[in-house]
Protein backbone atom coordinates (compact mmCIF):
# COMPACT_ATOMS: atom_id res chain seq x y z
CA MET A 1 47.21 -11.14 3.14
CA SER A 2 45.09 -14.40 2.81
CA THR A 3 43.13 -13.84 5.52
CA PHE A 4 42.29 -10.25 4.60
CA VAL A 5 41.22 -11.04 1.20
CA SER A 6 39.21 -14.12 2.41
CA ARG A 7 37.02 -11.50 4.43
CA ARG A 8 36.49 -9.66 1.44
CA LEU A 9 32.90 -9.75 -0.02
CA LYS A 10 32.90 -12.00 -3.37
CA ILE A 11 29.88 -10.67 -5.52
CA GLY A 12 29.23 -12.33 -8.68
CA LEU A 13 28.13 -10.26 -11.56
CA SER A 14 26.09 -11.70 -14.95
CA ALA A 15 27.45 -11.91 -17.98
CA CYS A 16 26.58 -9.81 -21.15
CA PHE A 17 26.65 -11.90 -24.44
CA SER A 18 28.31 -11.07 -27.71
CA HIS A 19 26.90 -14.33 -30.03
CA ALA A 20 28.99 -15.80 -32.68
CA ASP A 21 29.23 -13.67 -35.49
CA PRO A 22 31.31 -14.82 -38.81
CA GLN A 23 31.95 -11.31 -39.61
CA ARG A 24 33.86 -10.18 -36.73
CA PRO A 25 37.37 -9.54 -37.19
CA LEU A 26 38.41 -10.45 -34.11
CA PHE A 27 37.40 -13.71 -32.38
CA THR A 28 35.70 -14.44 -35.76
CA GLY A 29 32.62 -16.87 -35.08
CA LYS A 30 32.90 -17.11 -31.29
CA THR A 31 30.58 -16.35 -28.81
CA LEU A 32 31.99 -13.71 -26.17
CA GLN A 33 30.80 -13.33 -22.71
CA TYR A 34 31.80 -9.98 -20.93
CA VAL A 35 31.08 -7.39 -18.19
CA GLU A 36 30.61 -3.50 -19.04
CA GLN A 37 33.67 -2.07 -16.76
CA SER A 38 31.79 0.72 -14.96
CA ILE A 39 29.30 -1.68 -13.01
CA ALA A 40 32.30 -3.88 -12.15
CA HIS A 41 34.33 -0.78 -10.63
CA TRP A 42 31.33 0.27 -8.96
CA ILE A 43 30.85 -3.06 -6.84
CA MET A 44 34.62 -2.69 -6.44
CA SER A 45 34.31 0.72 -5.01
CA ALA A 46 33.29 -0.39 -1.73
CA GLY A 47 36.17 -2.89 -1.58
CA ALA A 48 34.20 -6.12 -2.89
CA MET A 49 35.81 -8.63 -5.23
CA VAL A 50 33.87 -9.12 -8.24
CA VAL A 51 33.52 -12.38 -10.59
CA MET A 52 31.54 -12.68 -13.71
CA VAL A 53 29.57 -16.07 -13.92
CA PRO A 54 30.29 -17.29 -17.07
CA CYS A 55 27.39 -18.91 -18.68
CA PRO A 56 28.27 -22.87 -18.21
CA THR A 57 26.40 -24.38 -21.23
CA GLY A 58 27.30 -24.01 -24.83
CA GLU A 59 28.74 -25.66 -28.06
CA THR A 60 32.18 -25.57 -26.01
CA ALA A 61 30.66 -26.25 -22.62
CA ARG A 62 33.28 -28.61 -20.55
CA GLY A 63 33.53 -30.03 -17.33
CA ASP A 64 30.40 -30.19 -14.50
CA VAL A 65 30.40 -26.57 -13.01
CA THR A 66 26.92 -25.00 -12.69
CA LEU A 67 25.39 -22.01 -11.55
CA GLU A 68 24.49 -23.48 -8.20
CA HIS A 69 27.83 -23.89 -7.55
CA TYR A 70 28.71 -20.13 -8.01
CA ALA A 71 25.75 -19.39 -6.07
CA GLN A 72 26.92 -21.24 -3.00
CA TRP A 73 30.54 -19.63 -3.21
CA LEU A 74 29.91 -16.08 -3.68
CA ASP A 75 28.00 -13.78 -1.27
CA GLY A 76 25.55 -11.96 -3.59
CA VAL A 77 25.07 -11.32 -7.61
CA VAL A 78 24.36 -8.19 -9.82
CA MET A 79 22.28 -8.68 -12.68
CA HIS A 80 23.73 -6.71 -15.54
CA GLY A 81 22.05 -4.23 -18.10
CA GLY A 82 22.11 -5.02 -21.70
CA SER A 83 19.55 -6.41 -24.37
CA ASP A 84 16.10 -6.30 -24.44
CA VAL A 85 14.10 -9.53 -22.90
CA TRP A 86 12.44 -11.46 -25.01
CA PRO A 87 8.74 -11.06 -24.73
CA GLY A 88 8.06 -14.76 -24.72
CA SER A 89 9.77 -14.90 -21.03
CA TYR A 90 6.79 -13.06 -19.99
CA GLY A 91 4.39 -15.08 -22.12
CA GLU A 92 3.68 -12.65 -25.14
CA ALA A 93 4.72 -12.69 -28.68
CA PRO A 94 7.53 -9.73 -29.76
CA MET A 95 5.36 -6.62 -31.57
CA ARG A 96 8.08 -5.82 -33.61
CA PRO A 97 11.13 -8.04 -34.65
CA GLU A 98 13.77 -5.42 -33.09
CA TRP A 99 12.31 -6.17 -29.93
CA LEU A 100 12.95 -9.78 -30.04
CA GLY A 101 15.32 -9.43 -27.17
CA ASP A 102 17.88 -12.19 -26.39
CA ARG A 103 16.19 -15.64 -25.87
CA VAL A 104 19.54 -17.01 -24.77
CA ARG A 105 20.76 -14.75 -22.24
CA ASP A 106 17.22 -14.68 -20.54
CA LEU A 107 17.64 -18.06 -19.91
CA TYR A 108 20.88 -18.08 -18.67
CA ASP A 109 19.75 -14.73 -16.58
CA LEU A 110 16.67 -16.76 -15.34
CA ALA A 111 18.63 -19.53 -14.43
CA LEU A 112 20.85 -17.29 -12.22
CA VAL A 113 18.43 -15.42 -10.29
CA GLU A 114 17.10 -18.70 -9.41
CA ALA A 115 19.92 -20.19 -8.32
CA PHE A 116 20.95 -17.19 -6.30
CA SER A 117 17.20 -17.39 -4.69
CA GLN A 118 17.67 -20.77 -3.94
CA ALA A 119 20.59 -20.50 -2.19
CA GLY A 120 19.36 -17.53 -0.23
CA LYS A 121 21.60 -15.39 -1.37
CA PRO A 122 21.14 -11.24 -2.26
CA ILE A 123 20.48 -10.03 -5.90
CA PHE A 124 20.65 -6.61 -7.01
CA GLY A 125 19.43 -6.15 -10.68
CA VAL A 126 20.43 -2.90 -13.09
CA CYS A 127 18.00 -1.77 -15.57
CA ARG A 128 17.70 -5.10 -17.73
CA GLY A 129 18.00 -6.95 -14.38
CA LEU A 130 15.41 -5.07 -12.93
CA GLN A 131 13.03 -6.11 -16.07
CA LEU A 132 14.55 -9.86 -15.88
CA ILE A 133 13.79 -10.08 -11.98
CA ASN A 134 10.32 -8.65 -12.41
CA VAL A 135 9.62 -11.33 -15.07
CA ALA A 136 11.17 -14.13 -13.28
CA PHE A 137 9.00 -13.81 -10.48
CA GLY A 138 5.70 -13.40 -12.03
CA GLY A 139 5.93 -9.83 -13.74
CA THR A 140 5.22 -8.19 -17.12
CA LEU A 141 6.67 -5.60 -19.10
CA TYR A 142 6.21 -3.04 -21.72
CA GLN A 143 7.87 -3.92 -25.09
CA ASP A 144 8.08 -0.26 -25.69
CA ILE A 145 6.80 2.29 -23.55
CA GLU A 146 6.58 4.88 -25.87
CA THR A 147 4.13 2.85 -28.09
CA GLN A 148 2.22 1.22 -25.36
CA VAL A 149 1.96 4.33 -22.75
CA PRO A 150 0.07 7.54 -24.17
CA GLY A 151 1.70 10.53 -23.32
CA SER A 152 4.79 8.78 -21.94
CA GLN A 153 8.21 10.58 -21.92
CA GLN A 154 10.96 9.78 -23.61
CA HIS A 155 13.30 7.11 -21.48
CA ARG A 156 16.17 6.12 -23.87
CA ASN A 157 17.82 8.80 -25.80
CA ALA A 158 20.81 7.13 -27.90
CA SER A 159 22.45 10.37 -28.51
CA GLU A 160 22.69 10.83 -25.07
CA TYR A 161 22.83 7.98 -23.55
CA ASP A 162 23.98 7.84 -20.27
CA ARG A 163 23.65 11.58 -20.04
CA HIS A 164 19.86 11.46 -20.79
CA TYR A 165 17.90 12.17 -17.30
CA HIS A 166 14.41 12.45 -15.95
CA ASP A 167 12.70 12.77 -12.51
CA ILE A 168 11.66 10.23 -9.93
CA SER A 169 9.06 9.74 -7.24
CA ILE A 170 10.19 7.97 -4.36
CA ALA A 171 7.39 6.14 -2.58
CA ALA A 172 6.96 7.39 0.88
CA GLY A 173 7.80 4.95 4.15
CA SER A 174 9.79 2.54 1.11
CA ARG A 175 13.43 1.27 1.93
CA LEU A 176 14.70 4.05 -0.69
CA HIS A 177 12.95 6.56 1.35
CA MET A 178 14.58 5.47 4.48
CA LEU A 179 18.05 4.78 3.02
CA TYR A 180 17.78 8.52 1.82
CA GLN A 181 16.41 10.37 4.58
CA GLY A 182 13.05 10.92 3.81
CA GLN A 183 14.02 12.37 0.19
CA THR A 184 10.96 12.08 -2.02
CA SER A 185 12.27 13.23 -5.77
CA ALA A 186 15.54 12.93 -7.52
CA ARG A 187 17.01 12.82 -10.64
CA VAL A 188 18.07 9.17 -12.81
CA ASN A 189 19.66 8.74 -15.73
CA SER A 190 17.30 6.66 -18.08
CA ILE A 191 18.71 4.35 -20.87
CA HIS A 192 15.54 1.69 -21.83
CA HIS A 193 12.87 1.55 -23.65
CA GLN A 194 11.35 -1.21 -21.93
CA GLY A 195 9.93 -1.38 -18.49
CA ILE A 196 7.72 -3.08 -15.69
CA LYS A 197 4.16 -3.31 -16.66
CA THR A 198 3.02 -5.39 -13.82
CA VAL A 199 4.96 -5.69 -10.92
CA ALA A 200 5.72 -9.32 -9.60
CA PRO A 201 3.93 -10.48 -6.70
CA GLU A 202 5.99 -9.97 -3.27
CA PHE A 203 7.66 -6.93 -4.69
CA ASP A 204 6.94 -3.38 -3.95
CA ILE A 205 7.35 -0.46 -6.29
CA GLU A 206 9.94 1.85 -4.47
CA ALA A 207 10.04 4.95 -6.99
CA TRP A 208 8.20 5.93 -10.26
CA SER A 209 8.86 8.11 -13.36
CA VAL A 210 7.67 11.27 -13.38
CA PRO A 211 5.11 12.35 -15.02
CA ASP A 212 4.15 8.97 -16.35
CA ARG A 213 4.68 6.60 -13.50
CA ILE A 214 6.89 4.14 -14.78
CA PRO A 215 8.41 1.92 -12.02
CA GLU A 216 11.97 2.72 -11.29
CA ALA A 217 12.73 0.88 -8.34
CA ILE A 218 11.33 -2.72 -6.91
CA PHE A 219 12.24 -4.50 -3.52
CA ARG A 220 11.02 -7.44 -2.31
CA ARG A 221 8.71 -7.25 0.81
CA PRO A 222 11.15 -8.18 3.84
CA SER A 223 7.91 -9.77 5.29
CA THR A 224 8.45 -12.82 2.86
CA LEU A 225 11.51 -13.75 5.00
CA LYS A 226 13.11 -14.72 1.63
CA SER A 227 16.64 -13.44 0.48
CA TYR A 228 17.20 -9.77 -0.29
CA ILE A 229 16.28 -8.63 -4.12
CA ALA A 230 16.48 -5.18 -5.13
CA ALA A 231 16.78 -3.25 -8.69
CA THR A 232 16.86 -0.06 -10.17
CA GLN A 233 15.64 0.89 -13.73
CA TRP A 234 18.55 3.69 -13.93
CA HIS A 235 22.15 2.55 -13.85
CA PRO A 236 23.60 3.63 -10.57
CA GLU A 237 27.34 2.94 -11.53
CA PHE A 238 26.50 5.88 -13.85
CA GLN A 239 25.25 8.26 -11.67
CA PHE A 240 28.69 9.39 -10.70
CA ARG A 241 29.31 11.05 -13.89
CA ASN A 242 26.93 13.70 -13.16
CA PRO A 243 28.12 16.63 -10.98
CA ASP A 244 24.25 17.44 -10.30
CA THR A 245 23.69 17.05 -6.57
CA SER A 246 19.97 16.47 -7.04
CA THR A 247 20.98 12.75 -8.55
CA LEU A 248 20.90 10.21 -6.02
CA ASP A 249 24.04 9.13 -4.30
CA ASP A 250 25.03 5.77 -5.96
CA SER A 251 26.96 4.58 -2.88
CA VAL A 252 24.11 4.17 -0.80
CA LEU A 253 22.28 1.47 -2.52
CA LEU A 254 25.66 -0.11 -3.26
CA HIS A 255 26.54 -0.32 0.52
CA ASP A 256 23.07 -1.57 1.41
CA PHE A 257 23.42 -4.30 -0.85
CA LEU A 258 26.67 -5.51 0.33
CA ALA A 259 25.33 -5.26 4.07
CA ALA A 260 22.70 -7.53 2.86
CA CYS A 261 25.52 -9.81 1.18
CA ALA A 262 27.56 -9.42 4.92
CA ARG A 263 24.61 -10.89 6.47
CA ALA A 264 23.60 -13.57 4.51
CA ARG A 265 27.20 -14.81 4.25
CA SER A 266 26.67 -16.19 8.27
CA SER A 267 23.32 -16.27 7.70
CA PRO A 268 21.52 -17.02 4.28
CA ALA A 269 17.52 -16.30 3.70
CA MET A 270 15.35 -19.29 3.19
CA SER A 271 15.71 -21.21 -0.14
CA HIS A 272 13.39 -20.45 -2.70
CA SER A 273 12.51 -21.27 -6.35
CA PRO A 274 10.81 -18.10 -7.91
CA PHE A 275 9.38 -18.97 -11.41
CA GLN A 276 7.77 -21.32 -13.67
CA ILE A 277 9.80 -22.05 -17.23
CA ARG A 278 7.24 -21.60 -20.06
CA ASN A 279 8.63 -24.78 -22.48
CA ARG A 280 10.26 -27.91 -22.77
CA ALA A 281 13.53 -26.58 -24.21
CA ALA A 282 13.78 -24.03 -21.63
CA ARG A 283 13.32 -26.24 -18.89
CA LEU A 284 16.01 -28.63 -19.86
CA LEU A 285 18.19 -25.61 -20.45
CA ARG A 286 17.37 -24.64 -16.71
CA ARG A 287 18.17 -27.98 -15.64
CA ALA A 288 21.64 -27.93 -17.38
CA LEU A 289 22.60 -24.59 -15.98
CA LEU A 290 21.66 -25.55 -12.29
CA ARG A 291 22.20 -29.35 -12.17
CA SER A 292 24.27 -30.56 -9.37
CA ASN A 293 26.56 -33.43 -9.74
């Protein structure tokens, strides 16, 4: 049994944050870190074991465990969806107070991406995860697509939530195009209001929304000889809920990522630090998150 378990891939899942709230009836005043069960079950559907990677800093922090330790131990990481990315993470001021995002989570997520990139381990991003990866490697975002892109379609419908869909166009010759056997269009769920404005260097856009051409999938070019990084703006873990056969098979993306994790288990990619933290406070937190003892 122990040998069988040891052969299973161990996949990290980034934490979502619910910050301390004195008005909350349960865990009053405590910071919560958690995962949404659909994405954990999605990864587990292919037989991989899922480990939430908690943020090792904070007012209750103890011990010397860092994100670098998790990156060395795990075979890959999935960057969770969730709150907006703080515009300061890509050098902008928030256009509206409600688009302030979660700066604390950004710093944790950025450090997590850096830890796994330095370890040469694969990374897969979902929704916010795509946006965060793009920012980490030098790209920028629209703070609100409908405000900043004239004529754009609705990308988030609060009442329909994961039942809200739109069409995408898949780039010919892309990895995504090959994975889906030449398919050039599909329908995906859409649960976001931010999106990629400029794509990060070293990344290709593999799919766009139709008709407004917001990037919907990115992939790090294999020619860089660096670790596998892929991300989708849609939530593949929610796709199975739609019986419409025109939606993409979520298992294809998952198995491609896990295959990369299996390869990296025996032969990790070259180490690479992706980004520059913009201010001293952020650099200090990054150092605390990644420090080896």
